[in-house]
Coordinates of C-alpha atoms in Angstrom, one line a residue:
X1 CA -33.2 9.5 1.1
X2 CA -30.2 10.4 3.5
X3 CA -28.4 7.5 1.7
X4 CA -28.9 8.7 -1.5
X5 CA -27.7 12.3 -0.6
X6 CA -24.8 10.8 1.2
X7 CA -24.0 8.8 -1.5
X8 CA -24.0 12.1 -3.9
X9 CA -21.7 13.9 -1.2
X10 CA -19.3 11.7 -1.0
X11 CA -19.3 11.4 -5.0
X12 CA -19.0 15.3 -5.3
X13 CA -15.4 14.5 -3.6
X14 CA -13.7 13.0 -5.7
X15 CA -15.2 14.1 -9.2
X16 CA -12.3 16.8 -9.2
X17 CA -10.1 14.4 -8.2
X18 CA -10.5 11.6 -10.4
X19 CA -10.5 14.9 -13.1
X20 CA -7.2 16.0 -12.2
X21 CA -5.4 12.6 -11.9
X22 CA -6.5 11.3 -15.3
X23 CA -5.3 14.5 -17.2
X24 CA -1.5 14.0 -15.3
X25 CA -2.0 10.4 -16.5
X26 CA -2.5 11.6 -20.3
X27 CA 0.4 14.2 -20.1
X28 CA 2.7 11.7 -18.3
X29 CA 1.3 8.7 -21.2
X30 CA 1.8 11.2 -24.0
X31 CA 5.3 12.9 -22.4
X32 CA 6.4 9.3 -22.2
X33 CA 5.5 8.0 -25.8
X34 CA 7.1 10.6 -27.5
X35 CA 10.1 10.2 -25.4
X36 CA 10.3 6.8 -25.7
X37 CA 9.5 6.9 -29.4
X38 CA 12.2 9.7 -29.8
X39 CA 15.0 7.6 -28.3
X40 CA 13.9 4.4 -30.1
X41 CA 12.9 5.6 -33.2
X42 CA 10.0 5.1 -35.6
X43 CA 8.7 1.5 -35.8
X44 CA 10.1 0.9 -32.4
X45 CA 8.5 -1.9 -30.5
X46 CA 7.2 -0.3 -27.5
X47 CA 5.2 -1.8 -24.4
X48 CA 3.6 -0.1 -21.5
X49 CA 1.6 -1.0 -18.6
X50 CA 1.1 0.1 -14.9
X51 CA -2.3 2.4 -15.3
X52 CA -4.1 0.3 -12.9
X53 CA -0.9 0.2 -10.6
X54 CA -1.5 4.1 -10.6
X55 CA -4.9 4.1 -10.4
X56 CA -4.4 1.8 -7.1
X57 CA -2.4 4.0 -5.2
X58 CA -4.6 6.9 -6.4
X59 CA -7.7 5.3 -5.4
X60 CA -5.8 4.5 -2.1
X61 CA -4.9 8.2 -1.1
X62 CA -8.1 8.9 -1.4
X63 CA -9.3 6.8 0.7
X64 CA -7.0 8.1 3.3
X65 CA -8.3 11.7 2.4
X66 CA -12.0 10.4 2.6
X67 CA -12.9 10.8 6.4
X68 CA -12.0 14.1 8.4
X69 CA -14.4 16.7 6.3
X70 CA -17.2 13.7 5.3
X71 CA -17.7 12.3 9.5
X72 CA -18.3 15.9 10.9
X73 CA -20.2 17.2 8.0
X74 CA -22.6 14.2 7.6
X75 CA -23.2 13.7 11.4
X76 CA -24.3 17.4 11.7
X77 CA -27.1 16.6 9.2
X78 CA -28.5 14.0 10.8
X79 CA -26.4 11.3 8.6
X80 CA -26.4 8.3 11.0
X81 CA -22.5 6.4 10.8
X82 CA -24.3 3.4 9.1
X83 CA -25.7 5.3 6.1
X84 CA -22.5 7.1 5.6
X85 CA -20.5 4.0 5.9
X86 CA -22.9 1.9 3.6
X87 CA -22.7 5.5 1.3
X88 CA -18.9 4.4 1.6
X89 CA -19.4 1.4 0.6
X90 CA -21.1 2.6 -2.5
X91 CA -18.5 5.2 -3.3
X92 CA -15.9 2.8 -3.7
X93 CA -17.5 0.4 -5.5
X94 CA -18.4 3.3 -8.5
X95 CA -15.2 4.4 -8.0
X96 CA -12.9 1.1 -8.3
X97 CA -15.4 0.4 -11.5
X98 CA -15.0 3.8 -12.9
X99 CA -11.6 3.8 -12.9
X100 CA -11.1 0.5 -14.1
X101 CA -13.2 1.1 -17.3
X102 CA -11.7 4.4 -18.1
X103 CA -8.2 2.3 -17.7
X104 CA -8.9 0.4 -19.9
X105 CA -10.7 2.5 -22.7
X106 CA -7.4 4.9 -22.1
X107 CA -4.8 1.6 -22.9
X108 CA -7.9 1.0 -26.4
X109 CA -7.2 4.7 -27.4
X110 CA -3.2 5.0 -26.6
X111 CA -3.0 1.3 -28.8
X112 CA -5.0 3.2 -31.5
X113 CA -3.4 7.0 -32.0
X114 CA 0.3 5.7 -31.4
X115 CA 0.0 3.5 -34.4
X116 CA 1.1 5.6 -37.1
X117 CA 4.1 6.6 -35.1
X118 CA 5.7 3.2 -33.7
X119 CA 4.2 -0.4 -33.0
X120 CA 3.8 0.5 -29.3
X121 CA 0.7 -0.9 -27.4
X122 CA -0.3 -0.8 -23.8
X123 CA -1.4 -3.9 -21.8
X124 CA -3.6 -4.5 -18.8
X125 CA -2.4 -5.4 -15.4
X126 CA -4.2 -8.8 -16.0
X127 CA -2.8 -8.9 -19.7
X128 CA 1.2 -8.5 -18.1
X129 CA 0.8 -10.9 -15.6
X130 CA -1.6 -13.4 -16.9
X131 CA -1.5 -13.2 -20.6
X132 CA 1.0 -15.8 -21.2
X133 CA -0.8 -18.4 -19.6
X134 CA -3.9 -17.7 -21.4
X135 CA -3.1 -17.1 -24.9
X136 CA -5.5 -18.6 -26.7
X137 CA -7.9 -16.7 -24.8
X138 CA -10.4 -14.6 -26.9
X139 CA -11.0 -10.7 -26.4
X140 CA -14.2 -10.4 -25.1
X141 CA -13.3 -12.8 -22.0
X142 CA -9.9 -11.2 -21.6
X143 CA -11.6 -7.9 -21.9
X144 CA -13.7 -8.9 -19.0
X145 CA -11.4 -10.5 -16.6
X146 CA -8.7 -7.9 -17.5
X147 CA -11.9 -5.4 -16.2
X148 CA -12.7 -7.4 -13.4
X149 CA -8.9 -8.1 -11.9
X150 CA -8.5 -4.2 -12.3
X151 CA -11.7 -4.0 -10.4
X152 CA -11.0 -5.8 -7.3
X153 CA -7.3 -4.1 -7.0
X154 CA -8.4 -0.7 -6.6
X155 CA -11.3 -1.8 -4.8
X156 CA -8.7 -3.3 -1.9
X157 CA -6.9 -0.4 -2.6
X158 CA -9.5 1.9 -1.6
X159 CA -10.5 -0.2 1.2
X160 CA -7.1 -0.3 2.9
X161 CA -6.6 3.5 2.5
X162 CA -10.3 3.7 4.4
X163 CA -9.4 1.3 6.7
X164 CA -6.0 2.8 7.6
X165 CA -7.5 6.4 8.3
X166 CA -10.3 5.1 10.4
X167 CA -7.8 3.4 12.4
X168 CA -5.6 6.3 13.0
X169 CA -8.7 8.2 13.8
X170 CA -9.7 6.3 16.6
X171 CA -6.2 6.5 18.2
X172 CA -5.0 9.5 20.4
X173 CA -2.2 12.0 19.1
X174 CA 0.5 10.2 20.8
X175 CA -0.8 6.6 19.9
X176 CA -0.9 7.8 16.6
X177 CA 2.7 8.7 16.3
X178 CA 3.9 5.4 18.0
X179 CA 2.0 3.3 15.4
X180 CA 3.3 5.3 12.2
X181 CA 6.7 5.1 13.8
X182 CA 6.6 1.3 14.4
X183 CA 4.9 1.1 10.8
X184 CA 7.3 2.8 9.4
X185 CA 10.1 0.9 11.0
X186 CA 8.7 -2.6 10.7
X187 CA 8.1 -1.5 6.4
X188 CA 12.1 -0.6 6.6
X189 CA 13.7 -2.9 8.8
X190 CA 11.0 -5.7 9.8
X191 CA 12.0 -7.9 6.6
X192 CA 15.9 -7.8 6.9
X193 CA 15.4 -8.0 10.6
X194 CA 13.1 -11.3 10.7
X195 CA 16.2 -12.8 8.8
X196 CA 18.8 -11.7 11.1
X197 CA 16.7 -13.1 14.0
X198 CA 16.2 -16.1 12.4
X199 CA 19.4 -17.0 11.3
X200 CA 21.0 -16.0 15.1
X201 CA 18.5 -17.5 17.1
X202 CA 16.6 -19.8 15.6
X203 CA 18.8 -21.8 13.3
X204 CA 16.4 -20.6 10.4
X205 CA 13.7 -22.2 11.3
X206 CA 11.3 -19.8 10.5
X207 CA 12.8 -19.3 7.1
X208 CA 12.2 -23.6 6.7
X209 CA 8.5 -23.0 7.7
X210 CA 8.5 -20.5 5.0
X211 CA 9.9 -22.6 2.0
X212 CA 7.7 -25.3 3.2
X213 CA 4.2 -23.9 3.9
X214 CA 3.7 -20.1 3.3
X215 CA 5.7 -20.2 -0.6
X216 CA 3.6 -23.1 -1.9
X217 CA 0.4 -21.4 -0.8
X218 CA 1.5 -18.0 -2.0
X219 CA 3.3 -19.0 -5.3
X220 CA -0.4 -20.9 -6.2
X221 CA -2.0 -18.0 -5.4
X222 CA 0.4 -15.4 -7.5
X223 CA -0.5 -18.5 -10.4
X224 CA -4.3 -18.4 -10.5
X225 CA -6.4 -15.3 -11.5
X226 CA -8.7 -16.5 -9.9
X227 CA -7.5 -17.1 -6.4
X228 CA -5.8 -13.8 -6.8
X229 CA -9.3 -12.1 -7.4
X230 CA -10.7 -14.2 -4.7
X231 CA -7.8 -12.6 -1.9
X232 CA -8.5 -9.2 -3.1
X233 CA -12.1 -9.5 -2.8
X234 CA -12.0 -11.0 0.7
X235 CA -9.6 -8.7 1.8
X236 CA -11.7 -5.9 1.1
X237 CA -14.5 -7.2 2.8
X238 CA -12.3 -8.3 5.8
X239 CA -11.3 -4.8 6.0
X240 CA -14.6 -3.0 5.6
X241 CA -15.9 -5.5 8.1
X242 CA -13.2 -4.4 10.8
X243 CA -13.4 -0.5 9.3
X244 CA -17.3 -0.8 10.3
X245 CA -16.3 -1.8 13.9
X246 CA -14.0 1.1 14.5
X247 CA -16.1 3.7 12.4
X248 CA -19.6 2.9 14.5
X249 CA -18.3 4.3 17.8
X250 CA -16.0 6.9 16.3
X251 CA -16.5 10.5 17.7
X252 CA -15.5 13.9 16.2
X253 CA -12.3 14.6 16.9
X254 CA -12.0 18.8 17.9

């Protein structure tokens, strides 16, 4: 029973959410179309694509936003950390589904009503990156793959943005502040800075290792739905797995 009211809780937070975001995403759509179709013209070709990309990072603030009010108020009902992490767990799997249905019945209507203004149509995430290779695929199956890659994105996307407040949590003020700093440095500077240290000191060795091992494995990966899918999803479990070990032992913070 606790599961089941947990479960509902932590719906109730992001039904207002999800509310809001999909009403900008409508007004930015239609602010968009008729911009584009302004400046192109009628009968204009136009493509767009990218919901899901916005639906990911949307799905991943929330996840960052989905622990300091949830821990303190569940564990003072009697909510154990189990059920409301397996309540979490639920969450973001009706979430990441949610959205990725209502992504894709919003690219179905956008194809529909801009019609009789120019020959624009919106494409999946799967569509734009995979649609080439599969042409001769039929719509029910791309339908369902394009549903299922959208799926598994915002579920790591949720997952990450869980994971990454957890681990914050857990760490004291000034820990915290160290680790966003680094984070934020190593995100700026870490890329351009492995180069430079390769190339100085080790005769670019490291960037040898990378033509030869890690760009095979991640250019096949990039190539294959599939495989993609098949990171995301053990990603996500990866990180709820380590999210679990730091959440089980987590206190309230005062």
């Amino acid at each position: 029973m606790k599961l089941k009211q947990s479960i509902r809780y932590q719906l109730e937070d992001y039904k207002a959410s999800v509310l809001v975001y999909y009403c900008a995403v409508v007004a930015l759509i239609v602010l968009m179309s008729v911009a584009l179709g302004a400046v192109a013209g009628a009968g204009s070709n136009l493509e767009m694509s990218g919901i899901s990309a916005m639906s990911a990072l949307f799905l991943f603030i929330c996840g960052l936003c989905s622990l300091h009010d949830n821990l303190p108020m569940l564990l003072q009902n009697g909510v154990s950390r189990k059920t409301m992490f397996l309540a979490r767990l639920v969450v973001t799997g009706i979430t990441a589904a949610f959205c990725a249905i209502v992504d894709h019945v919003l690219s179905m209507v956008i194809n529909l009503l801009a019609r009789p203004f120019f020959s624009g149509y919106t494409v999946s995430l799967f569509e734009q990156e995979y649609g080439s290779i599969y042409p001769s695929m039929g719509a029910v199956p791309m339908t369902l793959f394009s549903l299922l890659f959208s799926f598994l994105l915002l579920l790591l996307a949720s997952c990450l943005g869980y994971f990454i407040i957890v681990f914050f949590y857990r760490l004291s003020k000034p820990m915290r502040i160290v680790v966003g700093v680094c984070a934020a440095f190593l995100l700026t500077f870490g890329l351009p800075g492995a180069k430079m240290l390769d190339s100085v000191f080790l005769g670019e060795q490291l960037r040898a290792f990378s033509q030869q091992y890690v760009e095979p494995v991640a250019d096949a990966i990039t190539a294959s739905p599939l495989l993609t899918m098949g990171c995301w999803a053990l990603t996500a479990v990866a990180l709820s797995a380590v999210t679990w070990l730091l959440l089980r032992r987590t206190t309230v913070r005062r």
